Protein backbone atom coordinates (compact mmCIF):
# COMPACT_ATOMS: atom_id res chain seq x y z
CA UNK A 1 0.00 0.00 0.00
CA UNK A 2 1.39 3.39 -0.95
CA UNK A 3 2.17 6.11 1.60
CA UNK A 4 -0.38 8.38 -0.11
CA UNK A 5 -3.17 5.86 0.43
CA UNK A 6 -2.05 5.12 3.96
CA UNK A 7 -2.48 8.77 4.97
CA UNK A 8 -6.23 8.26 4.83
CA UNK A 9 -6.09 5.48 7.42
CA UNK A 10 -6.32 5.80 11.20
CA UNK A 11 -2.97 6.73 12.70
CA UNK A 12 -2.38 3.40 14.40
CA UNK A 13 -3.09 1.41 11.25
CA UNK A 14 -0.98 3.69 9.05
CA UNK A 15 2.01 3.48 11.41
CA UNK A 16 1.60 -0.29 11.60
CA UNK A 17 1.56 -0.78 7.84
CA UNK A 18 4.44 1.61 7.17
CA UNK A 19 6.50 -0.10 9.86
CA UNK A 20 5.71 -3.48 8.28
CA UNK A 21 6.91 -2.17 4.91
CA UNK A 22 10.13 -0.92 6.49
CA UNK A 23 10.75 -4.19 8.34
CA UNK A 24 10.30 -6.10 5.09
CA UNK A 25 12.70 -3.73 3.33
CA UNK A 26 15.43 -3.94 5.97
CA UNK A 27 15.23 -7.62 6.87
CA UNK A 28 15.57 -9.39 10.23
CA UNK A 29 19.05 -8.24 11.27
CA UNK A 30 18.82 -4.47 10.96
CA UNK A 31 19.44 -2.39 14.11
CA UNK A 32 16.83 -0.57 16.16
CA UNK A 33 17.03 2.03 18.93
CA UNK A 34 15.95 -0.64 21.42
CA UNK A 35 19.19 -1.77 23.05
CA UNK A 36 20.14 -5.26 21.94
CA UNK A 37 17.15 -5.68 19.64
CA UNK A 38 17.23 -6.29 15.92
CA UNK A 39 14.24 -5.77 13.66
CA UNK A 40 13.31 -9.44 14.23
CA UNK A 41 13.27 -8.91 18.00
CA UNK A 42 11.10 -5.83 17.62
CA UNK A 43 8.59 -7.58 15.36
CA UNK A 44 8.30 -10.47 17.83
CA UNK A 45 7.76 -8.00 20.66
CA UNK A 46 4.92 -6.27 18.82
CA UNK A 47 3.16 -9.56 18.07
CA UNK A 48 3.49 -10.75 21.66
CA UNK A 49 2.34 -7.42 23.09
CA UNK A 50 -0.92 -7.54 21.16
CA UNK A 51 -1.78 -11.22 21.41
CA UNK A 52 -0.46 -12.43 24.76
CA UNK A 53 -1.12 -10.95 28.19
CA UNK A 54 2.26 -12.18 29.45
CA UNK A 55 5.31 -13.65 27.78
CA UNK A 56 8.67 -15.12 28.62
CA UNK A 57 12.05 -15.33 26.92
CA UNK A 58 10.97 -18.77 25.71
CA UNK A 59 7.83 -17.32 24.12
CA UNK A 60 9.92 -14.60 22.48
CA UNK A 61 12.24 -17.25 21.04
CA UNK A 62 9.27 -19.22 19.68
CA UNK A 63 7.94 -16.16 17.87
CA UNK A 64 11.35 -15.23 16.46
CA UNK A 65 11.80 -18.77 15.15
CA UNK A 66 8.78 -18.22 12.89
CA UNK A 67 10.84 -15.70 10.91
CA UNK A 68 10.36 -12.06 10.09
CA UNK A 69 8.05 -12.61 7.11
CA UNK A 70 5.55 -14.56 9.24
CA UNK A 71 5.65 -11.95 11.99
CA UNK A 72 5.06 -9.16 9.48
CA UNK A 73 2.06 -11.05 8.09
CA UNK A 74 0.68 -11.33 11.63
CA UNK A 75 1.16 -7.61 12.23
CA UNK A 76 -0.42 -6.67 8.90
CA UNK A 77 -3.50 -8.61 9.97
CA UNK A 78 -4.20 -5.93 12.56
CA UNK A 79 -4.63 -5.79 16.30
CA UNK A 80 -7.38 -7.60 18.21
CA UNK A 81 -10.51 -5.49 18.64
CA UNK A 82 -10.26 -5.51 22.43
CA UNK A 83 -8.61 -3.44 23.67
CA UNK A 84 -6.41 -2.13 20.86
CA UNK A 85 -9.06 -0.89 18.43
CA UNK A 86 -11.47 0.64 20.92
CA UNK A 87 -12.06 4.39 20.44
CA UNK A 88 -9.75 6.46 22.59
CA UNK A 89 -7.27 3.63 23.02
CA UNK A 90 -6.23 2.94 19.45
CA UNK A 91 -4.63 6.34 18.76
CA UNK A 92 -3.17 7.18 22.15
CA UNK A 93 -2.03 3.67 23.12
CA UNK A 94 -1.52 1.58 20.02
CA UNK A 95 -0.89 4.51 17.70
CA UNK A 96 1.80 5.91 19.97
CA UNK A 97 3.34 2.45 20.45
CA UNK A 98 3.66 1.96 16.70
CA UNK A 99 4.90 5.49 16.12
CA UNK A 100 7.69 5.05 18.68
CA UNK A 101 8.74 1.65 17.38
CA UNK A 102 8.49 2.89 13.78
CA UNK A 103 10.97 5.61 14.74
CA UNK A 104 13.11 3.03 16.57
CA UNK A 105 13.65 1.35 13.21
CA UNK A 106 13.70 4.45 11.03
CA UNK A 107 16.28 6.41 12.98
CA UNK A 108 18.56 3.48 13.71
CA UNK A 109 18.78 3.05 9.94
CA UNK A 110 19.45 6.63 8.89
CA UNK A 111 15.89 7.83 8.28
CA UNK A 112 15.17 11.41 9.35
CA UNK A 113 12.25 13.04 11.11
CA UNK A 114 8.99 13.04 9.19
CA UNK A 115 7.56 16.53 8.69
CA UNK A 116 4.39 15.68 6.76
CA UNK A 117 2.34 14.08 9.54
CA UNK A 118 0.52 16.72 11.63
CA UNK A 119 -1.67 14.05 13.23
CA UNK A 120 1.46 12.55 14.79
CA UNK A 121 2.30 15.88 16.40
CA UNK A 122 -1.23 16.22 17.80
CA UNK A 123 -1.25 12.76 19.34
CA UNK A 124 2.34 13.09 20.56
CA UNK A 125 1.52 16.35 22.36
CA UNK A 126 -1.43 14.73 24.08
CA UNK A 127 0.79 11.85 25.18
CA UNK A 128 3.41 14.19 26.62
CA UNK A 129 0.84 15.02 29.26
CA UNK A 130 1.49 11.53 30.62
CA UNK A 131 5.17 11.08 29.80
CA UNK A 132 6.06 14.58 30.98
CA UNK A 133 4.29 14.08 34.30
CA UNK A 134 6.07 10.76 34.80
CA UNK A 135 9.46 12.32 34.06
CA UNK A 136 8.74 15.26 36.37
CA UNK A 137 8.02 12.90 39.25
CA UNK A 138 11.46 11.38 38.78
CA UNK A 139 13.31 14.70 38.97
CA UNK A 140 11.58 16.21 42.01
CA UNK A 141 12.05 18.73 43.56
CA UNK A 142 12.89 20.22 40.16
CA UNK A 143 10.20 21.07 37.67
CA UNK A 144 9.94 20.28 33.96
CA UNK A 145 8.67 22.52 31.18
CA UNK A 146 7.88 21.20 27.71
CA UNK A 147 7.94 23.75 24.90
CA UNK A 148 6.73 23.23 21.32
CA UNK A 149 7.20 25.65 18.42
CA UNK A 150 3.55 26.68 18.45
CA UNK A 151 1.02 26.70 21.26
CA UNK A 152 1.26 26.94 25.00
CA UNK A 153 3.99 25.02 26.85
CA UNK A 154 3.35 22.43 29.55
CA UNK A 155 4.66 22.92 33.07
CA UNK A 156 5.08 20.08 35.55
CA UNK A 157 6.10 20.99 39.07
CA UNK A 158 7.99 24.12 40.03
CA UNK A 159 9.06 26.67 37.44
CA UNK A 160 12.74 27.30 36.83
CA UNK A 161 13.74 23.67 36.37
CA UNK A 162 14.57 21.79 33.17
CA UNK A 163 13.19 23.09 29.86
CA UNK A 164 12.82 20.60 27.01
CA UNK A 165 12.02 22.17 23.62
CA UNK A 166 11.17 20.62 20.26
CA UNK A 167 8.41 19.33 18.03
CA UNK A 168 5.86 17.24 19.94
CA UNK A 169 7.02 14.01 18.31
CA UNK A 170 10.60 14.75 19.32
CA UNK A 171 9.59 15.56 22.89
CA UNK A 172 7.73 12.26 23.09
CA UNK A 173 10.71 10.33 21.75
CA UNK A 174 13.01 11.95 24.31
CA UNK A 175 10.61 11.28 27.17
CA UNK A 176 10.27 7.68 25.97
CA UNK A 177 13.99 7.05 26.31
CA UNK A 178 15.13 7.78 22.73
CA UNK A 179 17.30 10.68 23.88
CA UNK A 180 20.16 10.48 21.40
CA UNK A 181 17.78 10.23 18.44
CA UNK A 182 15.34 12.96 19.51
CA UNK A 183 15.86 16.41 17.99
CA UNK A 184 15.33 18.53 21.10
CA UNK A 185 17.01 21.25 23.11
CA UNK A 186 17.48 20.75 26.86
CA UNK A 187 18.32 23.77 28.98
CA UNK A 188 17.51 25.42 32.31
CA UNK A 189 18.76 24.82 35.83
CA UNK A 190 21.92 22.71 35.65
CA UNK A 191 20.88 20.33 38.44
CA UNK A 192 17.42 19.88 36.92
CA UNK A 193 18.92 19.18 33.50
CA UNK A 194 21.29 16.60 35.01
CA UNK A 195 18.41 14.97 36.87
CA UNK A 196 16.35 14.65 33.69
CA UNK A 197 19.28 13.19 31.80
CA UNK A 198 19.72 10.59 34.55
CA UNK A 199 16.03 9.77 34.89
CA UNK A 200 14.81 6.40 33.66
CA UNK A 201 12.12 7.33 31.15
CA UNK A 202 12.38 4.47 28.63
CA UNK A 203 9.24 2.59 27.59
Coordinates of C-alpha atoms in Angstrom, one line a residue:
X1 CA 0.0 0.0 0.0
X2 CA 1.4 3.4 -0.9
X3 CA 2.2 6.1 1.6
X4 CA -0.4 8.4 -0.1
X5 CA -3.2 5.9 0.4
X6 CA -2.0 5.1 4.0
X7 CA -2.5 8.8 5.0
X8 CA -6.2 8.3 4.8
X9 CA -6.1 5.5 7.4
X10 CA -6.3 5.8 11.2
X11 CA -3.0 6.7 12.7
X12 CA -2.4 3.4 14.4
X13 CA -3.1 1.4 11.3
X14 CA -1.0 3.7 9.0
X15 CA 2.0 3.5 11.4
X16 CA 1.6 -0.3 11.6
X17 CA 1.6 -0.8 7.8
X18 CA 4.4 1.6 7.2
X19 CA 6.5 -0.1 9.9
X20 CA 5.7 -3.5 8.3
X21 CA 6.9 -2.2 4.9
X22 CA 10.1 -0.9 6.5
X23 CA 10.8 -4.2 8.3
X24 CA 10.3 -6.1 5.1
X25 CA 12.7 -3.7 3.3
X26 CA 15.4 -3.9 6.0
X27 CA 15.2 -7.6 6.9
X28 CA 15.6 -9.4 10.2
X29 CA 19.1 -8.2 11.3
X30 CA 18.8 -4.5 11.0
X31 CA 19.4 -2.4 14.1
X32 CA 16.8 -0.6 16.2
X33 CA 17.0 2.0 18.9
X34 CA 15.9 -0.6 21.4
X35 CA 19.2 -1.8 23.0
X36 CA 20.1 -5.3 21.9
X37 CA 17.1 -5.7 19.6
X38 CA 17.2 -6.3 15.9
X39 CA 14.2 -5.8 13.7
X40 CA 13.3 -9.4 14.2
X41 CA 13.3 -8.9 18.0
X42 CA 11.1 -5.8 17.6
X43 CA 8.6 -7.6 15.4
X44 CA 8.3 -10.5 17.8
X45 CA 7.8 -8.0 20.7
X46 CA 4.9 -6.3 18.8
X47 CA 3.2 -9.6 18.1
X48 CA 3.5 -10.7 21.7
X49 CA 2.3 -7.4 23.1
X50 CA -0.9 -7.5 21.2
X51 CA -1.8 -11.2 21.4
X52 CA -0.5 -12.4 24.8
X53 CA -1.1 -10.9 28.2
X54 CA 2.3 -12.2 29.4
X55 CA 5.3 -13.6 27.8
X56 CA 8.7 -15.1 28.6
X57 CA 12.0 -15.3 26.9
X58 CA 11.0 -18.8 25.7
X59 CA 7.8 -17.3 24.1
X60 CA 9.9 -14.6 22.5
X61 CA 12.2 -17.2 21.0
X62 CA 9.3 -19.2 19.7
X63 CA 7.9 -16.2 17.9
X64 CA 11.4 -15.2 16.5
X65 CA 11.8 -18.8 15.2
X66 CA 8.8 -18.2 12.9
X67 CA 10.8 -15.7 10.9
X68 CA 10.4 -12.1 10.1
X69 CA 8.0 -12.6 7.1
X70 CA 5.6 -14.6 9.2
X71 CA 5.7 -12.0 12.0
X72 CA 5.1 -9.2 9.5
X73 CA 2.1 -11.0 8.1
X74 CA 0.7 -11.3 11.6
X75 CA 1.2 -7.6 12.2
X76 CA -0.4 -6.7 8.9
X77 CA -3.5 -8.6 10.0
X78 CA -4.2 -5.9 12.6
X79 CA -4.6 -5.8 16.3
X80 CA -7.4 -7.6 18.2
X81 CA -10.5 -5.5 18.6
X82 CA -10.3 -5.5 22.4
X83 CA -8.6 -3.4 23.7
X84 CA -6.4 -2.1 20.9
X85 CA -9.1 -0.9 18.4
X86 CA -11.5 0.6 20.9
X87 CA -12.1 4.4 20.4
X88 CA -9.8 6.5 22.6
X89 CA -7.3 3.6 23.0
X90 CA -6.2 2.9 19.5
X91 CA -4.6 6.3 18.8
X92 CA -3.2 7.2 22.2
X93 CA -2.0 3.7 23.1
X94 CA -1.5 1.6 20.0
X95 CA -0.9 4.5 17.7
X96 CA 1.8 5.9 20.0
X97 CA 3.3 2.4 20.5
X98 CA 3.7 2.0 16.7
X99 CA 4.9 5.5 16.1
X100 CA 7.7 5.1 18.7
X101 CA 8.7 1.7 17.4
X102 CA 8.5 2.9 13.8
X103 CA 11.0 5.6 14.7
X104 CA 13.1 3.0 16.6
X105 CA 13.6 1.3 13.2
X106 CA 13.7 4.4 11.0
X107 CA 16.3 6.4 13.0
X108 CA 18.6 3.5 13.7
X109 CA 18.8 3.0 9.9
X110 CA 19.4 6.6 8.9
X111 CA 15.9 7.8 8.3
X112 CA 15.2 11.4 9.3
X113 CA 12.3 13.0 11.1
X114 CA 9.0 13.0 9.2
X115 CA 7.6 16.5 8.7
X116 CA 4.4 15.7 6.8
X117 CA 2.3 14.1 9.5
X118 CA 0.5 16.7 11.6
X119 CA -1.7 14.0 13.2
X120 CA 1.5 12.5 14.8
X121 CA 2.3 15.9 16.4
X122 CA -1.2 16.2 17.8
X123 CA -1.3 12.8 19.3
X124 CA 2.3 13.1 20.6
X125 CA 1.5 16.4 22.4
X126 CA -1.4 14.7 24.1
X127 CA 0.8 11.9 25.2
X128 CA 3.4 14.2 26.6
X129 CA 0.8 15.0 29.3
X130 CA 1.5 11.5 30.6
X131 CA 5.2 11.1 29.8
X132 CA 6.1 14.6 31.0
X133 CA 4.3 14.1 34.3
X134 CA 6.1 10.8 34.8
X135 CA 9.5 12.3 34.1
X136 CA 8.7 15.3 36.4
X137 CA 8.0 12.9 39.2
X138 CA 11.5 11.4 38.8
X139 CA 13.3 14.7 39.0
X140 CA 11.6 16.2 42.0
X141 CA 12.1 18.7 43.6
X142 CA 12.9 20.2 40.2
X143 CA 10.2 21.1 37.7
X144 CA 9.9 20.3 34.0
X145 CA 8.7 22.5 31.2
X146 CA 7.9 21.2 27.7
X147 CA 7.9 23.8 24.9
X148 CA 6.7 23.2 21.3
X149 CA 7.2 25.6 18.4
X150 CA 3.5 26.7 18.4
X151 CA 1.0 26.7 21.3
X152 CA 1.3 26.9 25.0
X153 CA 4.0 25.0 26.8
X154 CA 3.3 22.4 29.6
X155 CA 4.7 22.9 33.1
X156 CA 5.1 20.1 35.5
X157 CA 6.1 21.0 39.1
X158 CA 8.0 24.1 40.0
X159 CA 9.1 26.7 37.4
X160 CA 12.7 27.3 36.8
X161 CA 13.7 23.7 36.4
X162 CA 14.6 21.8 33.2
X163 CA 13.2 23.1 29.9
X164 CA 12.8 20.6 27.0
X165 CA 12.0 22.2 23.6
X166 CA 11.2 20.6 20.3
X167 CA 8.4 19.3 18.0
X168 CA 5.9 17.2 19.9
X169 CA 7.0 14.0 18.3
X170 CA 10.6 14.8 19.3
X171 CA 9.6 15.6 22.9
X172 CA 7.7 12.3 23.1
X173 CA 10.7 10.3 21.8
X174 CA 13.0 12.0 24.3
X175 CA 10.6 11.3 27.2
X176 CA 10.3 7.7 26.0
X177 CA 14.0 7.1 26.3
X178 CA 15.1 7.8 22.7
X179 CA 17.3 10.7 23.9
X180 CA 20.2 10.5 21.4
X181 CA 17.8 10.2 18.4
X182 CA 15.3 13.0 19.5
X183 CA 15.9 16.4 18.0
X184 CA 15.3 18.5 21.1
X185 CA 17.0 21.3 23.1
X186 CA 17.5 20.7 26.9
X187 CA 18.3 23.8 29.0
X188 CA 17.5 25.4 32.3
X189 CA 18.8 24.8 35.8
X190 CA 21.9 22.7 35.7
X191 CA 20.9 20.3 38.4
X192 CA 17.4 19.9 36.9
X193 CA 18.9 19.2 33.5
X194 CA 21.3 16.6 35.0
X195 CA 18.4 15.0 36.9
X196 CA 16.3 14.7 33.7
X197 CA 19.3 13.2 31.8
X198 CA 19.7 10.6 34.6
X199 CA 16.0 9.8 34.9
X200 CA 14.8 6.4 33.7
X201 CA 12.1 7.3 31.2
X202 CA 12.4 4.5 28.6
X203 CA 9.2 2.6 27.6

